[in-house]
Every structure is written in structure tokens, then in C-alpha cells.
mmCIF file of C-alpha atoms in Angstrom:
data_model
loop_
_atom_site.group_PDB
_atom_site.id
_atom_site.type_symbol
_atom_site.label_atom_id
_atom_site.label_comp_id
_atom_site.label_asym_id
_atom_site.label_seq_id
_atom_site.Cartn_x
_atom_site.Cartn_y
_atom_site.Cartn_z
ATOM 1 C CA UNK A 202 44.568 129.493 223.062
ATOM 2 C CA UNK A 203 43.274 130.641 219.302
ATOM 3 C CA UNK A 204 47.009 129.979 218.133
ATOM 4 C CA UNK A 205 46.417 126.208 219.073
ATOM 5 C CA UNK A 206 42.478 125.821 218.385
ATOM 6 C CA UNK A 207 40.820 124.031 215.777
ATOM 7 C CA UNK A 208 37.121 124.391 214.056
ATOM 8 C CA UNK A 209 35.382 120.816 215.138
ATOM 9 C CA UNK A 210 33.542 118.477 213.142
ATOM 10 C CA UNK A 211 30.122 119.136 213.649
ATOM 11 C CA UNK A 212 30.187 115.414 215.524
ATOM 12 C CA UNK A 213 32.803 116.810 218.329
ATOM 13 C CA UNK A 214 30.967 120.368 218.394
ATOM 14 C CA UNK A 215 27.429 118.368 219.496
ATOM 15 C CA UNK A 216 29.428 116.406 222.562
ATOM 16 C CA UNK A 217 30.848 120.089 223.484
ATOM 17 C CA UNK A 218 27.762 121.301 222.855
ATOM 18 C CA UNK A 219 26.033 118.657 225.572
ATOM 19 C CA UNK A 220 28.872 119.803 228.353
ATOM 20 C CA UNK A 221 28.934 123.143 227.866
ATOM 21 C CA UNK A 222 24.889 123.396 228.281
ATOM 22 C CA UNK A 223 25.369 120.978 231.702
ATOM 23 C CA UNK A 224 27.302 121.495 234.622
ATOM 24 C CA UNK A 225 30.505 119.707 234.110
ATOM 25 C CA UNK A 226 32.046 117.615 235.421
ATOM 26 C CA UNK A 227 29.817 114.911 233.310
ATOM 27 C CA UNK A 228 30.335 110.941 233.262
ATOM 28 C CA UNK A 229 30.620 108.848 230.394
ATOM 29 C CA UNK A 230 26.907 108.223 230.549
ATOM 30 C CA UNK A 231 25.795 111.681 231.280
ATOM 31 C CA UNK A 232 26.652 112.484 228.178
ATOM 32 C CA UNK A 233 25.033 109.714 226.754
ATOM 33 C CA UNK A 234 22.158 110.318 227.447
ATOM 34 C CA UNK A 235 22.573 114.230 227.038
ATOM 35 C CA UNK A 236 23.416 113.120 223.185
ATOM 36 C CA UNK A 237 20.862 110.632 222.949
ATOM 37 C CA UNK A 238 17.987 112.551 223.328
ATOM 38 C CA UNK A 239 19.292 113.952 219.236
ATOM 39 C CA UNK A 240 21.486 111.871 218.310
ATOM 40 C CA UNK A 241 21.258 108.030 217.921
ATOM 41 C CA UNK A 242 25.212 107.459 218.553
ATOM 42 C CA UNK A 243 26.071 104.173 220.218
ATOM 43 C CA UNK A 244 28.574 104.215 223.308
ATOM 44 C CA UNK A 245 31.344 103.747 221.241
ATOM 45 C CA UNK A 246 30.881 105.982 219.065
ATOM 46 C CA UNK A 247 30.717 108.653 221.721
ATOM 47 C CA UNK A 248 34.032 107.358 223.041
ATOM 48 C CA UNK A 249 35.785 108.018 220.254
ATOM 49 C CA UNK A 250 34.347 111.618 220.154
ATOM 50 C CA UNK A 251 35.447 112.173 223.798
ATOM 51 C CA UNK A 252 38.666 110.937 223.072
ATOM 52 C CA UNK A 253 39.120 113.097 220.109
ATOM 53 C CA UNK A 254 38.018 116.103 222.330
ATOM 54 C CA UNK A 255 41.140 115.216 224.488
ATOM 55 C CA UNK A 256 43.487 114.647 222.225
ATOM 56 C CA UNK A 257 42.422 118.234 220.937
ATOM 57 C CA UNK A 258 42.691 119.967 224.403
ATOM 58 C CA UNK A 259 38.878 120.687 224.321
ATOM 59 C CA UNK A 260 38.030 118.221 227.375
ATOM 60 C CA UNK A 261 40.409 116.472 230.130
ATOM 61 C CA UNK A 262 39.155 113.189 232.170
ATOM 62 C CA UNK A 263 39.990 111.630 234.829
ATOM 63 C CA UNK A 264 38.861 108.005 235.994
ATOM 64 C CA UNK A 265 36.392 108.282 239.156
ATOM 65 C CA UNK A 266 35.420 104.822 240.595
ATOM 66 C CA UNK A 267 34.497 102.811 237.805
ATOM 67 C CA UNK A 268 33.280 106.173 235.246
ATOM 68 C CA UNK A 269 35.407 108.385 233.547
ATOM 69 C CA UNK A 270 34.420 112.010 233.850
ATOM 70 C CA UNK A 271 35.137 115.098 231.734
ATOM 71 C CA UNK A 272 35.800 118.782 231.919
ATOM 72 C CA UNK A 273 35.726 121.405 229.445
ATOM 73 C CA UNK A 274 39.346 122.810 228.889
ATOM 74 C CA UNK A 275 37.447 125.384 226.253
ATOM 75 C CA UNK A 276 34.634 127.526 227.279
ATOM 76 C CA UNK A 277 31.529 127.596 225.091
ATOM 77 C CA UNK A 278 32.290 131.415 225.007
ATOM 78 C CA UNK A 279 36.426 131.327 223.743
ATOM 79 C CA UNK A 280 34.916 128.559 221.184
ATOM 80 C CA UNK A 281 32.034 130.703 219.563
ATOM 81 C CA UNK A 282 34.589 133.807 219.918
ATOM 82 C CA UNK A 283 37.432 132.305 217.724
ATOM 83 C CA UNK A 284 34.653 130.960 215.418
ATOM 84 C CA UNK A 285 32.916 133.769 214.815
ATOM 85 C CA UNK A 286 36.593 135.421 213.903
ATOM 86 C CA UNK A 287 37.848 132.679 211.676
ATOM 87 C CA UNK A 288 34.314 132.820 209.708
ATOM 88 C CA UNK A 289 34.437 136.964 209.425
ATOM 89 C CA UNK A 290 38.020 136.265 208.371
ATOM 90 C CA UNK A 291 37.498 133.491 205.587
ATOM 91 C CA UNK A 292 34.408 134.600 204.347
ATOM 92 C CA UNK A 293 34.019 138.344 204.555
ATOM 93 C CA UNK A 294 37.738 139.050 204.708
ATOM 94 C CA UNK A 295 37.289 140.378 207.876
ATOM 95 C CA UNK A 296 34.581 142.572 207.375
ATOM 96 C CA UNK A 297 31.619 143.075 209.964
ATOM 97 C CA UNK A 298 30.039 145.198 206.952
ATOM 98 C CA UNK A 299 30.505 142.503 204.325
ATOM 99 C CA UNK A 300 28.412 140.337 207.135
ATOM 100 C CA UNK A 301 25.544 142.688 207.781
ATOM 101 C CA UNK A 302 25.410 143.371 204.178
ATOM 102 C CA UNK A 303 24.770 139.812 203.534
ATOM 103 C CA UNK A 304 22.343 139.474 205.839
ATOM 104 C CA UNK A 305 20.502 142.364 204.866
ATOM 105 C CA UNK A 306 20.817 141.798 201.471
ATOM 106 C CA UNK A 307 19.428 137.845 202.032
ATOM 107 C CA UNK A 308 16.273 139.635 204.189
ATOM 108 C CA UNK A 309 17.704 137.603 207.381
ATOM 109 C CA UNK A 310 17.621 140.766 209.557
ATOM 110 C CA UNK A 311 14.437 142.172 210.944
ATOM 111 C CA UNK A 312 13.574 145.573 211.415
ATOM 112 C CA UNK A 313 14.128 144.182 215.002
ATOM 113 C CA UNK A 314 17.366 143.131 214.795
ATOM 114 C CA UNK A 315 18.364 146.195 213.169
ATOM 115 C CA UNK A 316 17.078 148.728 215.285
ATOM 116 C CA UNK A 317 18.969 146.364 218.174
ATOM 117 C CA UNK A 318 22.454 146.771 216.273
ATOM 118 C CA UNK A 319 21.625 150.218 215.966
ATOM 119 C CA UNK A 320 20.997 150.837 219.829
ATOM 120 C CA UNK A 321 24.004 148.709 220.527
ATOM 121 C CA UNK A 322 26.049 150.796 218.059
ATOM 122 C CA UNK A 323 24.534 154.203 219.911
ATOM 123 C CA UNK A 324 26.293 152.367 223.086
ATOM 124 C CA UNK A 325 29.506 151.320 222.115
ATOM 125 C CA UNK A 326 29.788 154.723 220.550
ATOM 126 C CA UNK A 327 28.910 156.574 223.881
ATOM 127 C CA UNK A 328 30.547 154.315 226.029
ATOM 128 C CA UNK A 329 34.092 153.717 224.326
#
């Protein structure tokens, strides 16, 4: 799937945002008034961004009585995963140390956080 997946607009990421964090499938208005509660989008608006999604391969819909409803065709999961790749790749030429470094170097990692990468690295170690 990476081969044929795009970053989204920040727009399209909120609407997958609002069915990954509910269980799909979700109506028209289901979303609307996920996206509501942040946003103050009107209905067509959102139908555009749905229809975008589709035309993307992100969602698929089918009509259901008088709604249309929507499935993810992307987990939230596959999404952060080629993400997370794409931004190691284009801004830390694919460096996980060029990442931590940056984050250490900008204080953004507590003594916390690095005595959790540290246990996790102890694991990975003695598990792979």
C-alpha cells in the first residue's frame, strides 16, 4: 500500500482522524458531528473531504437507505507507520539517531522518556 499512499492535508487527516477513533462504519452525519465538536466545517465542506478520501483509497462508501456510510480502507496504524518513515526519510535522512538527537538536543525528551527507550532498547536487544 506505501507504493500508492499519499501524506494528507491536515483537513483529510482530521476526517480520518474522526473514523479511525470511532467504530466504522460511520454515516455522513456521524462524522459530522464527530468533526464538529473541533472543527466548524459546514456539511459540504465535509463532503468534499469524504470524497477526496475516496478518490485517494483512504475510505470506501456505500449508500444505506437514505445515508451514505464510510469505511476506512487505511488503518490508523499503516497511516502513522508510512508517516513516521517518510518524515525519518526527508528530514533525518533516515536516521533514528538524527531524530533522538534532535529531540534531545531541543530538551523534548524527559529523563522519562529516555530511560523508556533505553528499557525498550534492553528488549529488542534481548529479544531479537
Amino acid at each position: 500500500m506505501f507504493d500508492k499512499m499519499r501524506r494528507l492535508p491536515d483537513a483529510e487527516l482530521e476526517v480520518m482522524k474522526a473514523i479511525w477513533d470511532n467504530t466504522p462504519p460511520m454515516s455522513t452525519n456521524d462524522v459530522m458531528k464527530v468533526i464538529s465538536n473541533e472543527k466548524n466545517w459546514n456539511i459540504s465542506t465535509l463532503l468534499t473531504l469524504l470524497s477526496r478520501l475516496i478518490d485517494r483509497g483512504f475510505l470506501s462508501s456505500e449508500k444505506r437507505g437514505r445515508e451514505r456510510i464510510y469505511y476506512p480502507q487505511v488503518e490508523r496504524e499503516e497511516y502513522m507507520e508510512y508517516e513516521t518513515k517518510n518524515f525519518i526519510k526527508k528530514l533525518h535522512k533516515n536516521s533514528f539517531m538524527s531524530l533522538v538527537n534532535t529531540l534531545y538536543d531541543n530538551n523534548d525528551l524527559t529523563e522519562q522518556d529516555i530511560d523508556e527507550l533505553s528499557q525498550w532498547l534492553e528488549e529488542k536487544k534481548n529479544n531479537g
